[in-house]
Amino acid sequence: MKRYGFLWMIAILLIGTMAACSDNSSSSSDGGSGGEGKIELFSWWTAGGESEGLQALMDQFKEEHPDIEIENAAVAGGGGSNAKAVLANRMQGGDPPSTFQVHGGDELLAGWVAADKMQPLNDLYEKNNWKEVFPQELIDMVSKDGNIYAVPVDVHRGNVVFYNKSVFEENNIEPPKDWNEFLEVAEELKSNGITPLALGDKNVWPSTMVFESILQANLGAEDYNKLWNGEIPMDDERVVKSAEMFKKVLGYVNEDHSARAWQDGSQLVADGKAAMNIMGDWANGYYKSKDLKPGEDYGWFASPGTEGEFQVITDTFGLPKGVENPEQVKEFLTVLGSKKGQDAFNPKKGSIPARTDTDMSKYGKYSTDTIKDFKNAKLTPSLAHGSAAPEQVVTKVNQAVNVFVTQQKVDQFIESLKQSVSSLK
Ligand code: GAL
């Protein structure tokens, strides 16, 4: 009996182990394609608002696909200032992340799509009926030659000024409607001992965003767009006028701007140590992550002279060629593009959803106002955030801005800008 008893024990152990495996396999039989590997979610979302949005999206995915492991592979550095270099190394080295953050527009299309690194996702769009729910402008920003290469998760607005409500009220300041009014307001604030404009351009792109806002005000949406296809040259007198205004505006920023990341600039406004901050509306997500109340602690307005215009920044994710588990990645992209996924992510990120059919009760006043603006505004592509021009052009413009911020030589700046866009003719 003893020998047989031992054999029974082995048998029970074996049956138990097989049952456990079959439990795992049963979860993959209900639609999940789980088990083979994990999803490495590559982004640069580590700052306040960004990390909360990302976590909410990952939680939604885990809820729908408990059998598929997902890893947060974020590389810190606002605007992708570090992540983009890491991504380029991995893509060129044949080691693509499962899926990665990339801006709709030229960053995706003239970059990874032109390099033939991305799988078309037309099947996913058909299966999920996404052509009915994403605005055509966004689908166009992720499409080339009839193929759709990414799923947009959000729409951010670039031409926004966030301001500290108490500072404005205590100094009896109204939002400036144009850049000359901005200078008047800034001079008054400065004379009252308050930093008028917070800037955190340790990574230069926040300064490029200030310059872009001035450019768009002076050229208007239609002609601003023509800067990026060579129709309007960088020595146009309105560009020179914008550089001269940019130089004046730089006279009203915090001294330590080059030591501050974007969120450290936004924090100056949160603390009432500065009045305004020109920043994409991920700053809305940042302020909310610090428990500031939109419309009470902070206000916002379109950057001077760009009322009725919307500088589009859209974060998208696609399917790189060569990943080991494309079906699992498509499961993630399906959640990312779903109403539940977008309504989990965007309220924390500070952005508006890419979808047009989401549950607006989940969004605060800033986002409901912004969704209306997005529907009615003239749209322009952001340069600093990868939509208006290929990455190599953005890099050169950032370098030109970086030199101008320190040396402030207008003629030199215009020459550098002409060089930067010479490939766009
Ligand atoms: C942008 C990105 C936003 C936000 C911002 C600051 O490029 O589109 O989602 O991450 O950088 O890091």
Coordinates of C-alpha atoms in Angstrom, one line a residue, residues 15 21 26 65 74 78 82 90 95 141 187 189 193 201 210 216 279 310 333 351 355 364 377 380:
I15 CA -3.0 16.2 -12.1
C21 CA -1.7 24.9 -16.7
S26 CA -8.4 28.5 -20.6
H65 CA -6.4 41.3 -20.3
A74 CA 9.0 54.9 -19.8
G78 CA 9.9 65.9 -21.1
N82 CA 15.9 61.3 -23.8
R90 CA 16.6 50.2 -30.3
D95 CA 15.2 45.6 -30.9
M141 CA -1.8 62.4 -39.3
E187 CA 6.2 95.1 -17.6
L189 CA 4.0 92.4 -13.3
G193 CA 8.3 92.1 -8.4
D201 CA 13.8 75.1 -21.1
V210 CA 7.1 80.2 -27.1
Q216 CA 1.6 81.7 -35.4
M279 CA 2.9 75.2 -22.3
F310 CA -5.5 75.1 -32.2
L333 CA -3.9 49.1 -29.2
S351 CA -5.6 66.2 -22.9
R355 CA -12.2 59.8 -30.0
G364 CA -13.2 68.9 -16.3
A377 CA -10.7 76.0 -34.5
T380 CA -2.0 74.0 -37.1

